[in-house]
PDB file of C-alpha atoms in Angstrom:
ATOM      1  CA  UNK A   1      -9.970  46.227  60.629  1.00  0.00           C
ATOM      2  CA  UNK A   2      -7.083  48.222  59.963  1.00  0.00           C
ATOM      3  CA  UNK A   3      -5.810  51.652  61.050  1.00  0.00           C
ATOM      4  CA  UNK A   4      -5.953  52.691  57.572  1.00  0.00           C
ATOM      5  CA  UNK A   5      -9.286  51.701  56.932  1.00  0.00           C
ATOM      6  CA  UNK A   6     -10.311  53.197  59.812  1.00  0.00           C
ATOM      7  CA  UNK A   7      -8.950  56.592  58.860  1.00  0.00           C
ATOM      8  CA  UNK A   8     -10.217  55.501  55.073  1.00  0.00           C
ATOM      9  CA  UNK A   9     -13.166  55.560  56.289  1.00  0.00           C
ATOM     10  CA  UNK A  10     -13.152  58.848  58.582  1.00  0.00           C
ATOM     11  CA  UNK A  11     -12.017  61.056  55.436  1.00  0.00           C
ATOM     12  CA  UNK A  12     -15.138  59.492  53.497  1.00  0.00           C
ATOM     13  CA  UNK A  13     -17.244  60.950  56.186  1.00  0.00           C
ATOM     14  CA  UNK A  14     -15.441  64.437  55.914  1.00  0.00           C
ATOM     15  CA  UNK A  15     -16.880  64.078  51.627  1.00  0.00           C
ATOM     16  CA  UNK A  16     -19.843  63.285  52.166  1.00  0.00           C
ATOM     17  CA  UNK A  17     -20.439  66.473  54.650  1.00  0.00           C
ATOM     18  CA  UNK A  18     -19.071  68.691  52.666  1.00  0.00           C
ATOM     19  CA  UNK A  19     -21.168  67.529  49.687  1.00  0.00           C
ATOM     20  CA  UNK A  20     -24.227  67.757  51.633  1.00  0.00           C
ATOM     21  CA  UNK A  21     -23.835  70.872  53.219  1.00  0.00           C
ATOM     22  CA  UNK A  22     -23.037  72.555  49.639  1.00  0.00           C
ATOM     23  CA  UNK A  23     -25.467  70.920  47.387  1.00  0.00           C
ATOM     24  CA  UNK A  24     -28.611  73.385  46.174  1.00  0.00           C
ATOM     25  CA  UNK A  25     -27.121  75.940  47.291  1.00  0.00           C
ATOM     26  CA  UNK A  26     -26.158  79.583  45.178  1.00  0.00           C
ATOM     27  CA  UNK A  27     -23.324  81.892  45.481  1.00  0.00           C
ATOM     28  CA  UNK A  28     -25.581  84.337  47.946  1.00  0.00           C
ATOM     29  CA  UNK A  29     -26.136  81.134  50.331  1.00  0.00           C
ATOM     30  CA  UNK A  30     -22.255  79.707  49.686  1.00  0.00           C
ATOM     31  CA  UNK A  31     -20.910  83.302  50.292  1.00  0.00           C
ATOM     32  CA  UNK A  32     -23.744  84.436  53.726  1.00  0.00           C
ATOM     33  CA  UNK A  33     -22.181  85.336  56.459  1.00  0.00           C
ATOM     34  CA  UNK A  34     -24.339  84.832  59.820  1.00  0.00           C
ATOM     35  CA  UNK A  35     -22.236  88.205  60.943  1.00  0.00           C
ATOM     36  CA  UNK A  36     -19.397  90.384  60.146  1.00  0.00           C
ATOM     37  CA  UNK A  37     -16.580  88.477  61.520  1.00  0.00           C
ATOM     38  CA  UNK A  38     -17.942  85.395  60.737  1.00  0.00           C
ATOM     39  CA  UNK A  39     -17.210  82.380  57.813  1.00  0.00           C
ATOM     40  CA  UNK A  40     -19.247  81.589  55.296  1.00  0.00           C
ATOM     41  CA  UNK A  41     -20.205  78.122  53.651  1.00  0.00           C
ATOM     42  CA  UNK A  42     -17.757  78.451  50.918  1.00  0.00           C
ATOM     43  CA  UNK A  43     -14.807  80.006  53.258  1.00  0.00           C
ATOM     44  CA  UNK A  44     -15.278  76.958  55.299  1.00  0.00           C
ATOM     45  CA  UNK A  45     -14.879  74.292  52.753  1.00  0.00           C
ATOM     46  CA  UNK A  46     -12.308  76.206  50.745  1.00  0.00           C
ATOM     47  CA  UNK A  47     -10.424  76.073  53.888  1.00  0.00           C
ATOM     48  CA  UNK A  48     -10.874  72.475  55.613  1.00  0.00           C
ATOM     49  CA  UNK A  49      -9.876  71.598  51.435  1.00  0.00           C
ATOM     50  CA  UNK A  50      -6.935  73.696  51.992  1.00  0.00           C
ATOM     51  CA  UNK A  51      -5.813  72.092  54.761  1.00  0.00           C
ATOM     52  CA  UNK A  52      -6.321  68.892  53.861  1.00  0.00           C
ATOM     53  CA  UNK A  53      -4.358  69.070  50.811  1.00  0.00           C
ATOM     54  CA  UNK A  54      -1.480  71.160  52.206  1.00  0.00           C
ATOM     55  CA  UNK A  55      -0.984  68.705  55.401  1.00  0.00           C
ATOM     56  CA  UNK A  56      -1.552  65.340  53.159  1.00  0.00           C
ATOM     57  CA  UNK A  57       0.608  66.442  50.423  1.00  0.00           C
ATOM     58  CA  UNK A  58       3.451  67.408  53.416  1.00  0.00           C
ATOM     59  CA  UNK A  59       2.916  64.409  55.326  1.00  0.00           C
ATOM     60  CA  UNK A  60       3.356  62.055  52.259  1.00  0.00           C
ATOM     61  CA  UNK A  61       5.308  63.959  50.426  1.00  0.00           C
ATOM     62  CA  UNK A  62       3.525  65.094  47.304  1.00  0.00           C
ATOM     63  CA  UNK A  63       2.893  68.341  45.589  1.00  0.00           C
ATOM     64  CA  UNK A  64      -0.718  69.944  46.608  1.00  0.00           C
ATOM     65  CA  UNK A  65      -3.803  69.073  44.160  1.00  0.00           C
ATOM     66  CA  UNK A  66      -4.351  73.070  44.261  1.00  0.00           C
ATOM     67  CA  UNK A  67      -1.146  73.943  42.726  1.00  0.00           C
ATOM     68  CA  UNK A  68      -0.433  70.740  40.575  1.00  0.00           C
ATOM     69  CA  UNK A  69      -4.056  70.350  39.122  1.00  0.00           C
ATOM     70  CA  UNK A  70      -4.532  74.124  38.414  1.00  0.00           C
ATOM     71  CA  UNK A  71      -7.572  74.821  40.950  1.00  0.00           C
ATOM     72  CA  UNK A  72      -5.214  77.994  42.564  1.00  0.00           C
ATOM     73  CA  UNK A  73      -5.831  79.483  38.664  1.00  0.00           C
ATOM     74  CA  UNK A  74      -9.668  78.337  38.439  1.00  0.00           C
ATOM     75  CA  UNK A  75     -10.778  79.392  41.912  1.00  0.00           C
ATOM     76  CA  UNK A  76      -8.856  82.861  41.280  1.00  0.00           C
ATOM     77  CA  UNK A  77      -8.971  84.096  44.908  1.00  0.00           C
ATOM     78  CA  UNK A  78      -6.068  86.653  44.756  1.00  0.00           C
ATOM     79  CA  UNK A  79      -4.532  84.895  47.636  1.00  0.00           C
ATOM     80  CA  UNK A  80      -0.820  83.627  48.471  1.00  0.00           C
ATOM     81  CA  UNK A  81      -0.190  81.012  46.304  1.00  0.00           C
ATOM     82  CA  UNK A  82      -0.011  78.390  48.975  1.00  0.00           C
ATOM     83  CA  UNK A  83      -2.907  80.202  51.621  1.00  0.00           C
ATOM     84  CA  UNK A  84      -4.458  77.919  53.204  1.00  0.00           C
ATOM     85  CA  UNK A  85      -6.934  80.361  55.135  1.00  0.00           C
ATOM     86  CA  UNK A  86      -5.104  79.688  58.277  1.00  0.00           C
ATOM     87  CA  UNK A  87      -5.596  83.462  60.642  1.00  0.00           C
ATOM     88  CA  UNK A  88      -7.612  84.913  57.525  1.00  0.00           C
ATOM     89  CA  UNK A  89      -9.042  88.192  58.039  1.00  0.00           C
ATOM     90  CA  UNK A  90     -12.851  89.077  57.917  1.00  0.00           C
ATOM     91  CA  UNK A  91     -11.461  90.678  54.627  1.00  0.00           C
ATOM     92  CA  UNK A  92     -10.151  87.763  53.573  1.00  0.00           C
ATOM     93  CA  UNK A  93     -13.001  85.576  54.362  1.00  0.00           C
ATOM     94  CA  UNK A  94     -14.855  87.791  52.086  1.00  0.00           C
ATOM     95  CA  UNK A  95     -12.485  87.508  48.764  1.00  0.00           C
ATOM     96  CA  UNK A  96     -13.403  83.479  48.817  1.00  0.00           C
ATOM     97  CA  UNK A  97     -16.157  83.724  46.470  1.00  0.00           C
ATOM     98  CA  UNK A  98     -17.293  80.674  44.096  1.00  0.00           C
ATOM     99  CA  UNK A  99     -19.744  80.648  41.411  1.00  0.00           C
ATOM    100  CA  UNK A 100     -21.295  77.606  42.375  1.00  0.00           C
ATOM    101  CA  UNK A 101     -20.930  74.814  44.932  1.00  0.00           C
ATOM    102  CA  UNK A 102     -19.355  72.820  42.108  1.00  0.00           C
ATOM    103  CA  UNK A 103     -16.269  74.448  42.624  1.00  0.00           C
ATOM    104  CA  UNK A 104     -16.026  73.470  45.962  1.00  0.00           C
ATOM    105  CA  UNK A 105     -16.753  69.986  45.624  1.00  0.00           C
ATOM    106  CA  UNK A 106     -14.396  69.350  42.547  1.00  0.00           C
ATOM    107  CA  UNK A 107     -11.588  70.955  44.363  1.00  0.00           C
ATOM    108  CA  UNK A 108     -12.862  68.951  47.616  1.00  0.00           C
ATOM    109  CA  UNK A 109     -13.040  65.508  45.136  1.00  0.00           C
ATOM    110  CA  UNK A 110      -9.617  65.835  43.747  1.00  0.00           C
ATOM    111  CA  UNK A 111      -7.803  66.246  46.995  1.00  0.00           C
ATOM    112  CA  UNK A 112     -10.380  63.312  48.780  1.00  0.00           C
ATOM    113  CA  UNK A 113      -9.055  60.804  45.638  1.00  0.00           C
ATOM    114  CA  UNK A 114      -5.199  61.975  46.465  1.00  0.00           C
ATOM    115  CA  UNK A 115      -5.714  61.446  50.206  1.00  0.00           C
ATOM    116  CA  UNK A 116      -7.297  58.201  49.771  1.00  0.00           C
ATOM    117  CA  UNK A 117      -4.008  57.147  47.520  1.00  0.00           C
ATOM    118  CA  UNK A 118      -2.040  58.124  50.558  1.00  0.00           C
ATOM    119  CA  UNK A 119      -4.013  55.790  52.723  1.00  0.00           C
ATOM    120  CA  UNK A 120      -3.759  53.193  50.750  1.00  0.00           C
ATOM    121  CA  UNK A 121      -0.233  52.913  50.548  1.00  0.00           C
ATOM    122  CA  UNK A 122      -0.417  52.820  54.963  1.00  0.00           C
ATOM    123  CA  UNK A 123       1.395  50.330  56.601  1.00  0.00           C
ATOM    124  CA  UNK A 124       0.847  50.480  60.263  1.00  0.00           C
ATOM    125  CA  UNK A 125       4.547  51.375  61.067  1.00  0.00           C
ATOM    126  CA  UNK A 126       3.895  54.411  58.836  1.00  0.00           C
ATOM    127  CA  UNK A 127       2.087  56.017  61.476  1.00  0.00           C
ATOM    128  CA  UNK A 128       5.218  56.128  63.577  1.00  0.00           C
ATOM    129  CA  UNK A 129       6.662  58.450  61.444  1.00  0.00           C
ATOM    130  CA  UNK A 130       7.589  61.804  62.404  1.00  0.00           C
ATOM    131  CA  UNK A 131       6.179  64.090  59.879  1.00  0.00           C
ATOM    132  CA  UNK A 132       6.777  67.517  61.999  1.00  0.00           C
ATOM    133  CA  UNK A 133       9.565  68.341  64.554  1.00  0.00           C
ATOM    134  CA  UNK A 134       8.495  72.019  65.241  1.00  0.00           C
ATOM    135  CA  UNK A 135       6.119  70.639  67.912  1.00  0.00           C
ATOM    136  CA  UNK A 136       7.360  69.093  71.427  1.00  0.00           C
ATOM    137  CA  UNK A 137       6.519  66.416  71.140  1.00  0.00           C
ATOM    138  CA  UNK A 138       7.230  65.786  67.492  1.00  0.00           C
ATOM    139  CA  UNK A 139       4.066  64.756  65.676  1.00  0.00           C
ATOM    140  CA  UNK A 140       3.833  61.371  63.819  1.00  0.00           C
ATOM    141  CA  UNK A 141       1.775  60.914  60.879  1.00  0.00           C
ATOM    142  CA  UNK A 142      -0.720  59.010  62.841  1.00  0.00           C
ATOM    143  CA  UNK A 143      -1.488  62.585  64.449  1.00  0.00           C
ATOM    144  CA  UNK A 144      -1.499  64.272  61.880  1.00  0.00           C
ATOM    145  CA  UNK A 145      -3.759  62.522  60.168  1.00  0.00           C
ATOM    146  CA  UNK A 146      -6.414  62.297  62.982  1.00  0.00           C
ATOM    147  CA  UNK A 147      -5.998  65.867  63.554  1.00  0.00           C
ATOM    148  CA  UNK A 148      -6.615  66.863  59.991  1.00  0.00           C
ATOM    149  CA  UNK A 149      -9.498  64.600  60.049  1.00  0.00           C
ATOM    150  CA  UNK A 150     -10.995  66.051  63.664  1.00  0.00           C
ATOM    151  CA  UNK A 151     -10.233  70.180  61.813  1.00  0.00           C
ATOM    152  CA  UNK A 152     -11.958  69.180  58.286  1.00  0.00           C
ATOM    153  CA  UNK A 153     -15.328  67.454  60.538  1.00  0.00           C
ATOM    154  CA  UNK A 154     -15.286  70.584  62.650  1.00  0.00           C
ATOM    155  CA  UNK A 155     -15.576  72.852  59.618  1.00  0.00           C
ATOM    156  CA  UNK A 156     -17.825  70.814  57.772  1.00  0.00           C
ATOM    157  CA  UNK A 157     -19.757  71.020  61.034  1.00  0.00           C
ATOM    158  CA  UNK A 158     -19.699  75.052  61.285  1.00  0.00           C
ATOM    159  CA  UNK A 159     -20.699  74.914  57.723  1.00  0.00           C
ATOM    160  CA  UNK A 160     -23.562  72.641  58.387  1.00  0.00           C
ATOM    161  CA  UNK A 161     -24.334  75.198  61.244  1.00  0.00           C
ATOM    162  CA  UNK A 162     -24.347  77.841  58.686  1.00  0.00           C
ATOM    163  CA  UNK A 163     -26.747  76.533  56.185  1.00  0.00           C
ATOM    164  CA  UNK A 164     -29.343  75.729  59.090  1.00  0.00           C
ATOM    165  CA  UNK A 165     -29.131  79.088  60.125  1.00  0.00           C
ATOM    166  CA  UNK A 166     -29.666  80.379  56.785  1.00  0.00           C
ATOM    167  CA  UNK A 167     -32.675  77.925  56.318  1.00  0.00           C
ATOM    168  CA  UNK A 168     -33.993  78.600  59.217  1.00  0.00           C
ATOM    169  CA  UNK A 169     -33.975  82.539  58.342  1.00  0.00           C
ATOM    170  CA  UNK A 170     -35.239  81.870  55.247  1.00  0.00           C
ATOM    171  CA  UNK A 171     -38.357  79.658  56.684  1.00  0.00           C
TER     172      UNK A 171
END
């Protein structure tokens, strides 16, 4: 097996949580918060999405899915055109509101299919590359990658943890 399929593989996990952990669920679930400084379901997978795109489309050097494909104008958050949730507010938490899960997951979808074309194109040498010299040490893309794969599985995890908690209030 190859790094790439590895990581191939890893990012397919990261779509298939954030599918299930959004699917049958409204805007009042999507948009609960289990308190007032907390994220809600669709805060967290707006946000691991985000990041996903931003750092992929850096790393490989392509424009984001959320600019390029129009999502900035469909999901109409008022935010900075290039926000990726990053230090948000409880305020700002709050203005990422969805109609439906389908948002989420189309958004989600598009930027999966765009990271996948990235992978593909891996050679193993690739991951040598330094993507980002503001860090000591520099970080390769072989980091980068595993550490946008370790943030989006930790958010799809809170947001997991979110929908239990509302299912279990709701019991």
């Amino acid at each position: 097996m190859h790094a790439k399929d590895i990581l191939i593989d890893g990012y397919g996990r990261i779509r298939e949580e954030v599918h299930a952990v959004v699917e049958g669920l409204g805007p009042d679930e999507l948009h609960a918060r289990p308190g007032p400084g907390a994220n809600s379901i669709a805060w967290l997978v707006w946000h691991l999405t985000r990041i996903q795109d931003d750092h992929i489309a850096d790393a490989f050097g392509l424009e984001q899915v959320w600019l390029a494909d129009g999502w900035e104008k469909r999901f109409g958050l008022g935010l900075r055109r290039r926000d990726t949730g990053f230090g948000h507010s409880p305020e700002q938490v709050a203005q990422v509101r969805v109609d439906s899960g389908d948002l989420l997951t189309g958004y989600y979808d598009a930027v999966h299919e765009q990271t996948l074309g990235a992978l593909r194109s891996l050679a193993a040498k690739d991951l040598e590359r330094i993507v980002d010299e503001r860090w000591d040490p520099p970080v390769t893309l072989g980091v980068r990658l595993v550490s946008v794969l370790s943030d989006d599985l930790q958010h799809a995890g809170q947001a997991a943890y979110v929908r239990g908690l509302l299912q279990s209030a709701s019991a």
